[in-house]
Short mmCIF file of N, CA and C in Angstrom, two decimals:
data_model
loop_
_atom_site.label_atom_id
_atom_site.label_comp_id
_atom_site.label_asym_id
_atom_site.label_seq_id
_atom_site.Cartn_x
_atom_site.Cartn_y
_atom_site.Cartn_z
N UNK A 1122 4.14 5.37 -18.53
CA UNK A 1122 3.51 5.98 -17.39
C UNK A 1122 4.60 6.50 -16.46
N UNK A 1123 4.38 7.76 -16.06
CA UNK A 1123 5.41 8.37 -14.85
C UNK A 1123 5.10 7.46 -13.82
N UNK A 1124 6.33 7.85 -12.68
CA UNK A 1124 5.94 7.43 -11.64
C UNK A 1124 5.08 7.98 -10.32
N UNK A 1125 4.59 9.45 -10.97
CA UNK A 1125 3.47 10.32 -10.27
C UNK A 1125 2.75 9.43 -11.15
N UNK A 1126 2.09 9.43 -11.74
CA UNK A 1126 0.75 8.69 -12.88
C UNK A 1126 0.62 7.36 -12.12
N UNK A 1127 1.72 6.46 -12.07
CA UNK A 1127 1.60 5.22 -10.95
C UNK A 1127 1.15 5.69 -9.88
N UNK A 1128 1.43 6.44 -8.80
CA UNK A 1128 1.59 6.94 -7.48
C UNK A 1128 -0.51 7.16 -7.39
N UNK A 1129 -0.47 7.61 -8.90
CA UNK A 1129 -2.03 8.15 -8.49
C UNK A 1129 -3.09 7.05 -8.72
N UNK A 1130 -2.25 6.02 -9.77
CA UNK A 1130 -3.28 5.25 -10.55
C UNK A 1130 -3.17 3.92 -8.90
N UNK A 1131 -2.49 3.89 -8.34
CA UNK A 1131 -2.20 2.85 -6.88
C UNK A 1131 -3.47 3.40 -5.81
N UNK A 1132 -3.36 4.76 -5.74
CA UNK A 1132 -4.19 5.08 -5.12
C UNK A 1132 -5.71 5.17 -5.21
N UNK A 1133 -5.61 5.02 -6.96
CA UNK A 1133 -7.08 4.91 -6.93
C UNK A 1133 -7.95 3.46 -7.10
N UNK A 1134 -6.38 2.49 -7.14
CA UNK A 1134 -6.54 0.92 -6.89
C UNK A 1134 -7.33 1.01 -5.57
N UNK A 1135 -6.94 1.57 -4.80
CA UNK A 1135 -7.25 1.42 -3.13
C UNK A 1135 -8.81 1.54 -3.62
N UNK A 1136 -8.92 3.17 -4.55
CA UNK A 1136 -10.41 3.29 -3.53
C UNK A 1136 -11.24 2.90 -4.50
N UNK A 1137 -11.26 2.14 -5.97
CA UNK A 1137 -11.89 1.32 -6.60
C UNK A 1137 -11.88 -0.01 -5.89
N UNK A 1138 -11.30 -0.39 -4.81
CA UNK A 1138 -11.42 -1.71 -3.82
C UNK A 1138 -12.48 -1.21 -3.09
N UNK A 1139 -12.32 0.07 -2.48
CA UNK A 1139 -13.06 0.10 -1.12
C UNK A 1139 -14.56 0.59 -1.73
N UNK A 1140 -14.92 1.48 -2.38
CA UNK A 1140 -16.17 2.38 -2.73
C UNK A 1140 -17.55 1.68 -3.27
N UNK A 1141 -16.37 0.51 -4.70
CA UNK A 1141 -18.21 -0.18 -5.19
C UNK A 1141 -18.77 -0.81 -4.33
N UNK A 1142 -17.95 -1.52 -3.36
CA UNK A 1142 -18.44 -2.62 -2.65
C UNK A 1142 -18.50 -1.82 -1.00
N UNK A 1143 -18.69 -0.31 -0.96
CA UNK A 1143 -19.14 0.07 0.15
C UNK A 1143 -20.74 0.13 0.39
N UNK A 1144 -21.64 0.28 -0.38
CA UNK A 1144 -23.10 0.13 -0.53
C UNK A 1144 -23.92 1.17 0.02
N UNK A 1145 -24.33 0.96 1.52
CA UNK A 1145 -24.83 2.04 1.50
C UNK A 1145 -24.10 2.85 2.34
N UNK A 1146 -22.91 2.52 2.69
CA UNK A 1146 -22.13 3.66 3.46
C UNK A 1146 -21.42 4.30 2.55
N UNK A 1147 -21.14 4.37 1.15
CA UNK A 1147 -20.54 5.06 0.59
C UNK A 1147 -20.49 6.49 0.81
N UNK A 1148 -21.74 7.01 0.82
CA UNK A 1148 -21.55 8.62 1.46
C UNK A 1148 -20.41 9.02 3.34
N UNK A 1149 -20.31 7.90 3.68
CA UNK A 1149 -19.40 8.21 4.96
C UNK A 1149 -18.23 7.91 4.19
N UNK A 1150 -18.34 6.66 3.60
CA UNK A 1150 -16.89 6.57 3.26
C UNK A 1150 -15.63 7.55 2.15
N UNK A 1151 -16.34 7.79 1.91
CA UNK A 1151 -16.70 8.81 0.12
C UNK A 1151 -15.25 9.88 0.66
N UNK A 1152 -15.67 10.62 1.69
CA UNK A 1152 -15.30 12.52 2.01
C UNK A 1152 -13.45 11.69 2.15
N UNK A 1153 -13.09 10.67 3.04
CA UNK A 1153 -12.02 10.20 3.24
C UNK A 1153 -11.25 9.68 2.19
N UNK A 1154 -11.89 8.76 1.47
CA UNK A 1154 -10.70 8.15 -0.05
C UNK A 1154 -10.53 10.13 -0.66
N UNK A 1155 -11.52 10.32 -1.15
CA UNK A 1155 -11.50 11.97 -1.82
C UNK A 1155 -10.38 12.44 -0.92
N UNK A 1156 -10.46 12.88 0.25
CA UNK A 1156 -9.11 13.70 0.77
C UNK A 1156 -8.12 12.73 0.37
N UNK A 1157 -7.57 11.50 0.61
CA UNK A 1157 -6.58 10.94 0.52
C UNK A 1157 -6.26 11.15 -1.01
N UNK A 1158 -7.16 11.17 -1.57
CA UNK A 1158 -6.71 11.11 -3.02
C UNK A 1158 -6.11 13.13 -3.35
N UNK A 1159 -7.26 13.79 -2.66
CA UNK A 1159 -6.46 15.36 -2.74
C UNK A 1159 -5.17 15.35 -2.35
N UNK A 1160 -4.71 14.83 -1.21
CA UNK A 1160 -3.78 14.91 -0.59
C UNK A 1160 -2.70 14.18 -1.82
N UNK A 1161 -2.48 12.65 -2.14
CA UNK A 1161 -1.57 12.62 -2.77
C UNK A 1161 -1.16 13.56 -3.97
N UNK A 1162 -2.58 13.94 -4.64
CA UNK A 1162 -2.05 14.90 -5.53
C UNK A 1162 -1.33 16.70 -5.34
N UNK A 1163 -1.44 16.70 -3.78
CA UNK A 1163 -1.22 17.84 -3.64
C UNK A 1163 0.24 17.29 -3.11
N UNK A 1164 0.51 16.59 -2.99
CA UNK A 1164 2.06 16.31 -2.41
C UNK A 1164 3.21 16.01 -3.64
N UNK A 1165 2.60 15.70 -4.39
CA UNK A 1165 2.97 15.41 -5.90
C UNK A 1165 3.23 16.67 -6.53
N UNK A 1166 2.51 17.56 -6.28
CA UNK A 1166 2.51 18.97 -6.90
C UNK A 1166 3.63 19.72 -5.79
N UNK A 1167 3.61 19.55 -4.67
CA UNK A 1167 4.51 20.32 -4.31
C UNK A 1167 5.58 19.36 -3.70
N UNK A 1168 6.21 19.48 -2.47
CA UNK A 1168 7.24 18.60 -2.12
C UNK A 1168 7.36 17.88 -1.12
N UNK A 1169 5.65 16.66 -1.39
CA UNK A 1169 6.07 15.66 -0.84
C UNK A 1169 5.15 15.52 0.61
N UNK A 1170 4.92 17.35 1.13
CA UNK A 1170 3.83 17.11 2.60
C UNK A 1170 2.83 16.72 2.32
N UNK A 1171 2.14 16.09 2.92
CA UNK A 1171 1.06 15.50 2.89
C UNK A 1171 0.75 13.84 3.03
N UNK A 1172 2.00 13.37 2.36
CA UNK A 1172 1.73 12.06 1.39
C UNK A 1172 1.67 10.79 2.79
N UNK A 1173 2.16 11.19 3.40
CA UNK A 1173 2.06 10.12 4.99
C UNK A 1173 0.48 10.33 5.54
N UNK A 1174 -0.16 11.48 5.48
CA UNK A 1174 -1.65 11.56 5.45
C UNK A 1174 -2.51 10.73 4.59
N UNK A 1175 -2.09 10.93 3.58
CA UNK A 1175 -2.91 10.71 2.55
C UNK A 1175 -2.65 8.83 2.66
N UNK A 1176 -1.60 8.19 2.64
CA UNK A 1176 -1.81 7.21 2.74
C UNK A 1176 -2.34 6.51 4.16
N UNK A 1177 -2.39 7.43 5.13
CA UNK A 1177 -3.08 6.97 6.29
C UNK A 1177 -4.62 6.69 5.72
N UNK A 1178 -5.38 7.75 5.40
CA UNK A 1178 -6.80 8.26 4.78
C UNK A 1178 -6.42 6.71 3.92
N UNK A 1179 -5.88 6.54 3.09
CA UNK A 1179 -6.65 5.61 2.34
C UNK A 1179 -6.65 4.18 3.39
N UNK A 1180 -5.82 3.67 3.93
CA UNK A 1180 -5.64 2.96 4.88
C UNK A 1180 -6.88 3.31 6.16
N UNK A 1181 -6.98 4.15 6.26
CA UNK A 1181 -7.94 4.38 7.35
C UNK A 1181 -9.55 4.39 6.83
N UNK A 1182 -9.44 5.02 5.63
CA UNK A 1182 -10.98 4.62 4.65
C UNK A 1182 -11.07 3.07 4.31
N UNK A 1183 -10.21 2.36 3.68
CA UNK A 1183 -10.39 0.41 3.94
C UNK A 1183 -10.17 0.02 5.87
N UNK A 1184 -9.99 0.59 6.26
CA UNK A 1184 -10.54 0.39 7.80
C UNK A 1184 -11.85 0.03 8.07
N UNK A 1185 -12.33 1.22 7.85
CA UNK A 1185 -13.62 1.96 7.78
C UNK A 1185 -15.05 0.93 7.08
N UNK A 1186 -14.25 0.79 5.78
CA UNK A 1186 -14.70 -0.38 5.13
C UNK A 1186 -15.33 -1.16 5.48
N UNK A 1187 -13.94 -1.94 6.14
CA UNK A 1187 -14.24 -3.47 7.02
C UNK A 1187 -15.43 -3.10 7.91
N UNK A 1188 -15.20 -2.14 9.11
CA UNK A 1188 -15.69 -2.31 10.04
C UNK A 1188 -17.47 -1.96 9.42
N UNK A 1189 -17.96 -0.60 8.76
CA UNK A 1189 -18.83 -0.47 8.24
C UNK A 1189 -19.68 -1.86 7.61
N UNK A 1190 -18.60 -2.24 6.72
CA UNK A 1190 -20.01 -2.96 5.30
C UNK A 1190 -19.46 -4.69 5.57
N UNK A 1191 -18.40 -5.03 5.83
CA UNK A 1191 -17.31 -6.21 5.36
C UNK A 1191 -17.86 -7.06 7.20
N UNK A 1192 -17.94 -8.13 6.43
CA UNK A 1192 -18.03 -9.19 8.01
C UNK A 1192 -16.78 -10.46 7.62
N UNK A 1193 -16.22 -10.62 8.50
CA UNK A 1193 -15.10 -11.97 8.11
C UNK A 1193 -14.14 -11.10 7.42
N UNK A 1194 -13.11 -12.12 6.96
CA UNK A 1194 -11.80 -11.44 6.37
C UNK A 1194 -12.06 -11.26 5.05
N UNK A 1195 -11.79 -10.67 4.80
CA UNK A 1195 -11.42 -9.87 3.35
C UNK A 1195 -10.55 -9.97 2.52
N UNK A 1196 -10.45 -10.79 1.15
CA UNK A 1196 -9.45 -11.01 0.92
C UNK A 1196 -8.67 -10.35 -0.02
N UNK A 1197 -9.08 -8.99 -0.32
CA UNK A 1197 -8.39 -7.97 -1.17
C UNK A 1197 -7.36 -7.36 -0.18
N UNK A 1198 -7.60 -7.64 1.46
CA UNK A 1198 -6.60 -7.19 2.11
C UNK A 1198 -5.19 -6.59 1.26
N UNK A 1199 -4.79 -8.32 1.25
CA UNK A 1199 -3.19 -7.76 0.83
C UNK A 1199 -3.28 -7.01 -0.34
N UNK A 1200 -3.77 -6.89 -1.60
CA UNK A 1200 -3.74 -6.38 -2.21
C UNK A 1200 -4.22 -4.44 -2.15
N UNK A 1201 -4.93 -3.96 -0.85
CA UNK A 1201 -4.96 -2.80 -0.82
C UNK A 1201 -3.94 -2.47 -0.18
N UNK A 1202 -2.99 -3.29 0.76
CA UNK A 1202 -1.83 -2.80 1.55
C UNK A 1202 -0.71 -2.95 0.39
N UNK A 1203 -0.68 -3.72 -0.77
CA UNK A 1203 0.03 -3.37 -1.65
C UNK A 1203 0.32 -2.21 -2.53
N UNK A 1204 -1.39 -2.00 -2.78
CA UNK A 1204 -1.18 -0.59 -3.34
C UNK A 1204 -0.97 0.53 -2.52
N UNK A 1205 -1.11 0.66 -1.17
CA UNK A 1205 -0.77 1.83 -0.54
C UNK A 1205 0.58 1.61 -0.24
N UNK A 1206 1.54 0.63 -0.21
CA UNK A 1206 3.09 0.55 -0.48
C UNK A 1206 3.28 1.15 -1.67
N UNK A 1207 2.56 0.80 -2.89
CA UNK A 1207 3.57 1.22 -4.36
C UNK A 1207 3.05 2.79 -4.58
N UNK A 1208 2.14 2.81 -3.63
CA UNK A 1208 1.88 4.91 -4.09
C UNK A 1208 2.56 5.61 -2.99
N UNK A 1209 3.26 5.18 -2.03
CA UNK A 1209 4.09 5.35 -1.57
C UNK A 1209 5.01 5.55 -2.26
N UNK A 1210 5.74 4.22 -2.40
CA UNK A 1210 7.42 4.40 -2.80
C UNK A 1210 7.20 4.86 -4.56
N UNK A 1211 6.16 4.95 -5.33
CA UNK A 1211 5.80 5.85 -6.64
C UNK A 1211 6.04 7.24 -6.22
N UNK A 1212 5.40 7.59 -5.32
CA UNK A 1212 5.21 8.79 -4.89
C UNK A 1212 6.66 9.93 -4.60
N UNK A 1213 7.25 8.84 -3.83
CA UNK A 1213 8.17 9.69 -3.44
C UNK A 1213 9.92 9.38 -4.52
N UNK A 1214 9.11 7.97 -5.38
CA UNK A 1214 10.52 7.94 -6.62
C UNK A 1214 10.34 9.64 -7.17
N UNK A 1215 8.65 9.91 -7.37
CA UNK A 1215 8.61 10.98 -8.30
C UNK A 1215 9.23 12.32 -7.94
N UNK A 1216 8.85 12.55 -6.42
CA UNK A 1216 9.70 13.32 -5.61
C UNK A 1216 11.20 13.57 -6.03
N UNK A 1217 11.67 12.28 -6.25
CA UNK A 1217 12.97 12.14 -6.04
C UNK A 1217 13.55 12.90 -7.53
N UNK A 1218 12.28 12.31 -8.59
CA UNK A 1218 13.08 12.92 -10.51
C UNK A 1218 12.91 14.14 -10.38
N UNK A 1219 12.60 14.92 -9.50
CA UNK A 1219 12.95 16.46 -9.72
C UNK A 1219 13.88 16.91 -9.47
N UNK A 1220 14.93 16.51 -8.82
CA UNK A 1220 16.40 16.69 -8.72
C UNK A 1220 16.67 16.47 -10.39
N UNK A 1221 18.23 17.69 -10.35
CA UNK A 1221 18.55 18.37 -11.28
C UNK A 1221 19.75 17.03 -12.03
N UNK A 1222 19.87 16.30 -11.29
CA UNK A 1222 21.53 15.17 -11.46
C UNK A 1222 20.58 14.20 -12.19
N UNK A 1223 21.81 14.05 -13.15
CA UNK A 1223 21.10 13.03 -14.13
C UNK A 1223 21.15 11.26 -13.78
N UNK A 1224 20.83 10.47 -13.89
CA UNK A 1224 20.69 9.43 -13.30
C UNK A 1224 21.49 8.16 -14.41
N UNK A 1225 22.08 6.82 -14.11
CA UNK A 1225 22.41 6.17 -14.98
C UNK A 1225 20.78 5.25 -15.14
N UNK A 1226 20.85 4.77 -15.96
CA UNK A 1226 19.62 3.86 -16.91
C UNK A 1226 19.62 2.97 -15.82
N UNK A 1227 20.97 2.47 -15.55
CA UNK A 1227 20.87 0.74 -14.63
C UNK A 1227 20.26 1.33 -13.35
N UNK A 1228 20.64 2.66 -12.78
CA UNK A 1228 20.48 3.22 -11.78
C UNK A 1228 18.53 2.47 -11.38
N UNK A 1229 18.06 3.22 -12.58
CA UNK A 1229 16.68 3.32 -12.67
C UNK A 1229 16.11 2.19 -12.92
N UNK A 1230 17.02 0.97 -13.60
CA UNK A 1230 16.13 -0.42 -13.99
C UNK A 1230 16.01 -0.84 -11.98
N UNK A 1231 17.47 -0.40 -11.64
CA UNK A 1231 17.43 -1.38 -9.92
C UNK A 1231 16.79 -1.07 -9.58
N UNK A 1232 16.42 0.17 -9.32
CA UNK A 1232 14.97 1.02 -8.33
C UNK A 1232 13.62 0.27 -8.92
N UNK A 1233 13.53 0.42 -10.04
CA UNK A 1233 12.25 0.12 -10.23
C UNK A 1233 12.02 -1.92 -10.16
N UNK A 1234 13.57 -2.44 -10.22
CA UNK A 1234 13.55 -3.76 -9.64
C UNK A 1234 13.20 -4.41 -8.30
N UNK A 1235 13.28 -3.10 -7.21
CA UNK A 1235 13.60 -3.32 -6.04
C UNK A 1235 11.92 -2.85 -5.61
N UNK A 1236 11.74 -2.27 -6.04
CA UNK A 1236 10.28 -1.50 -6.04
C UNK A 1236 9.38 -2.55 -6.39
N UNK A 1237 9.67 -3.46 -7.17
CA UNK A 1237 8.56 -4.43 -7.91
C UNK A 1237 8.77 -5.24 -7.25
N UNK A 1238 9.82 -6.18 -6.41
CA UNK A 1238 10.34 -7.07 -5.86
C UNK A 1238 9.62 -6.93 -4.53
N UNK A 1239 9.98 -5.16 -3.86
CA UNK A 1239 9.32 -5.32 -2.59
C UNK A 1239 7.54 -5.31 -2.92
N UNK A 1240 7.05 -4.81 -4.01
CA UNK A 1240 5.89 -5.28 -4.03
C UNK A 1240 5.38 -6.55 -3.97
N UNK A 1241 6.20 -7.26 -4.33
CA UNK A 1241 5.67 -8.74 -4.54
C UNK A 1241 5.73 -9.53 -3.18
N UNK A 1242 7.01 -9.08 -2.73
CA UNK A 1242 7.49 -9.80 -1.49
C UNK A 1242 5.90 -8.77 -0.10
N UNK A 1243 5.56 -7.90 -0.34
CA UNK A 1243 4.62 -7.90 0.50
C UNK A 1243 3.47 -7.80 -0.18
N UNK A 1244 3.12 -8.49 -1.29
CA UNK A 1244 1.65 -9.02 -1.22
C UNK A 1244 1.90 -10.38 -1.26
N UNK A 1245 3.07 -11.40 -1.24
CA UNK A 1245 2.96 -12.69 -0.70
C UNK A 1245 3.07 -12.58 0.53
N UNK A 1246 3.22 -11.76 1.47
CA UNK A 1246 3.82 -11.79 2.77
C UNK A 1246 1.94 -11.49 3.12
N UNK A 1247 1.40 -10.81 2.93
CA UNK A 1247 0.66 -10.06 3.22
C UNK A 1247 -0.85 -11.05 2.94
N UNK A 1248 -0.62 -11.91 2.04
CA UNK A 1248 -1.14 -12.98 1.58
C UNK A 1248 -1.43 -14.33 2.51
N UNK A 1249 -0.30 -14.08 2.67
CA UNK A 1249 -0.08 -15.01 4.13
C UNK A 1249 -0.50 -15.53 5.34
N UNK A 1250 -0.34 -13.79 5.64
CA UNK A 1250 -1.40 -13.42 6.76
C UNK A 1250 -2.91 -13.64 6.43
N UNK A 1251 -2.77 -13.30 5.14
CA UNK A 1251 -4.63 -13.62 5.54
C UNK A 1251 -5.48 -14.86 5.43
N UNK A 1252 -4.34 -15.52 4.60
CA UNK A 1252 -4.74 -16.94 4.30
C UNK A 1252 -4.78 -17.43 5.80
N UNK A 1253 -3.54 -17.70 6.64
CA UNK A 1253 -3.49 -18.08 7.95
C UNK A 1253 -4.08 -17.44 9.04
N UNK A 1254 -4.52 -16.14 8.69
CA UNK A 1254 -5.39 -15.57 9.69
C UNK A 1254 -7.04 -16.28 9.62
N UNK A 1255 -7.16 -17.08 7.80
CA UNK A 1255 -8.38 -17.18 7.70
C UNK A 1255 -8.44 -18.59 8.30
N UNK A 1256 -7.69 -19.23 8.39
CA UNK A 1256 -7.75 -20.85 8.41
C UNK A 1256 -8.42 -20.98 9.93
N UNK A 1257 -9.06 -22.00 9.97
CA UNK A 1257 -10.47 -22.13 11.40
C UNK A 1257 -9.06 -22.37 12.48
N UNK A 1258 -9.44 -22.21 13.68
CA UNK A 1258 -8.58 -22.69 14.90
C UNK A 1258 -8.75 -23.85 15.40
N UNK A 1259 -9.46 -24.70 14.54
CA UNK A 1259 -9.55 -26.57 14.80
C UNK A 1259 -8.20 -26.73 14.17
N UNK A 1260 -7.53 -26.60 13.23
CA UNK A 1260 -6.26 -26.63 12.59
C UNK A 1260 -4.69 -26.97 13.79
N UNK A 1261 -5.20 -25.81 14.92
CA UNK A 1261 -4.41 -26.59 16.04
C UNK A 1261 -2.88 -25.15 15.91
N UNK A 1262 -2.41 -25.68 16.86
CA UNK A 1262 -0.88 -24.50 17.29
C UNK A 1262 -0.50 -24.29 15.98
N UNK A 1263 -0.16 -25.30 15.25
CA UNK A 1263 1.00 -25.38 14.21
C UNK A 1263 0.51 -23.95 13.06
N UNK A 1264 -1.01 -24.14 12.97
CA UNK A 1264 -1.41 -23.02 12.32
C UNK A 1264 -1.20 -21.66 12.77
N UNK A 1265 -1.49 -21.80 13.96
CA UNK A 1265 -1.67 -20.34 15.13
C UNK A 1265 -0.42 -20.01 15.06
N UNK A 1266 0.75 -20.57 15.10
CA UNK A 1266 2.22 -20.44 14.90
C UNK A 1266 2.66 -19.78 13.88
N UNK A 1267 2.18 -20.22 12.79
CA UNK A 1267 2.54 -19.87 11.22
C UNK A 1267 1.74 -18.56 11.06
N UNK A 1268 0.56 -18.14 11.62
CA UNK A 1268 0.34 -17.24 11.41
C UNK A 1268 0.63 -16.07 12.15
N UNK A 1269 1.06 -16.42 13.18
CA UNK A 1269 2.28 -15.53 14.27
C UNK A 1269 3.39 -14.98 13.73
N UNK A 1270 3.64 -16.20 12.76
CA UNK A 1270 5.01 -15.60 12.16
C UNK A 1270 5.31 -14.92 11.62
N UNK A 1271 3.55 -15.22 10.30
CA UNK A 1271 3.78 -14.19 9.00
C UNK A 1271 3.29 -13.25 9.26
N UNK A 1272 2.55 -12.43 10.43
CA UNK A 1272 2.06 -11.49 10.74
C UNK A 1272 3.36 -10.65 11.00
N UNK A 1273 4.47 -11.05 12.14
CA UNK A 1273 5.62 -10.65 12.82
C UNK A 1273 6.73 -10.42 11.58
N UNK A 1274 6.60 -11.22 10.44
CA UNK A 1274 7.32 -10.94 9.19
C UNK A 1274 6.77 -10.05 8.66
N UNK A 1275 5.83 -9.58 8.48
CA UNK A 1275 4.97 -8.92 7.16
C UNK A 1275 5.09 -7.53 8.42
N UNK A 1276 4.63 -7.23 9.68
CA UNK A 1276 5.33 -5.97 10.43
C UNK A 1276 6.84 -5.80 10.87
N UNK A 1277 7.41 -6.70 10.61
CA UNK A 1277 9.12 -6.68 10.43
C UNK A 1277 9.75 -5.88 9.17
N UNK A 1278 8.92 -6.38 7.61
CA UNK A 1278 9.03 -6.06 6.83
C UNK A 1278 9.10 -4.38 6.51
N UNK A 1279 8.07 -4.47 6.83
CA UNK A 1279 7.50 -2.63 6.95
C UNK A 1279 8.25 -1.88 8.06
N UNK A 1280 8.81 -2.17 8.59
CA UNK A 1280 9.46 -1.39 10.06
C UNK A 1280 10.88 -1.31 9.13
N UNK A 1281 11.85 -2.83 8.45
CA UNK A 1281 13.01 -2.59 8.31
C UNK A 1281 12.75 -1.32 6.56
N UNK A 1282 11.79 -1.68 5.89
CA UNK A 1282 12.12 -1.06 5.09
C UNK A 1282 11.44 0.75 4.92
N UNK A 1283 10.64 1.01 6.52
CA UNK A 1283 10.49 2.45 6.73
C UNK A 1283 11.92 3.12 7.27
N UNK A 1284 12.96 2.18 7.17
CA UNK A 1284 13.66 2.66 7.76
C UNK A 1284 14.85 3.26 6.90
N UNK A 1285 14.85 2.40 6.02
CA UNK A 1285 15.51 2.79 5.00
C UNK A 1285 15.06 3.98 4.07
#
């Protein structure tokens, strides 16, 4: 599988999360995953505009979600903020193989090491949060703490590595 073919098959992780289990709002929800999903493929095809939209739209369609159909926490959470990380950084590896310079092999095992690694590291991070976001507030500070933390880690995370 390319890493456009990933980039698309992540994105449509998202909206096979959000759509069966939208019910009867699917027609509101519907027009938004569809653009997000136009959009990544049109950024894929050309160079790359769009793709910060498009993962908003899918992020903003599991918004939508929640607030529409979903009561209480949700626990595919981390797993849709995972896939809108890996069609991200899919997205824009693919960006990247159209350059003309040839690449070493190890080059490509690290990327795609570092890529799988930060996936993991934010759907345990991300996991975290929701587990400790879910836990009742009879539990006491120590909980409320821990989930302070992993919230402040898991948006630490994403800040140091938009930066890079």
């Amino acid at each position: 599988m390319t890493t456009a073919a990933g980039a698309v098959a992540a994105y449509g992780g998202v909206i096979a999360l959000v759509l069966p289990r939208a019910g009867a709002h699917l027609v509101e929800l519907a027009p938004g995953a569809g653009a997000g999903l136009a959009l990544v493929l049109a950024a894929l095809v050309t160079d790359g505009r769009g793709l910060g939209v498009a993962l908003w739209l899918g992020g903003a369609t599991y918004v939508a979600f929640l607030v529409a159909a979903h009561s209480g926490i949700d626990g595919a959470a981390p797993l849709v903020a995972v896939l809108l990380l890996l069609c991200g950084e899919l997205a824009t590896w693919s960006l990247d193989e159209r350059s003309r310079m040839r690449t070493d092999a190890g080059l490509i095992w690290r990327r795609g090491g570092a890529v799988g690694l930060l996936a993991l590291g934010g759907l345990m991070l991300a996991t975290l949060s929701v587990v400790l976001g879910a836990a009742p507030s009879a539990h006491g500070l120590v909980f409320t703490f821990l989930g302070a933390i992993a919230a402040i880690a898991a948006a630490g995370t994403g800040i140091l590595l938009a930066r890079r």
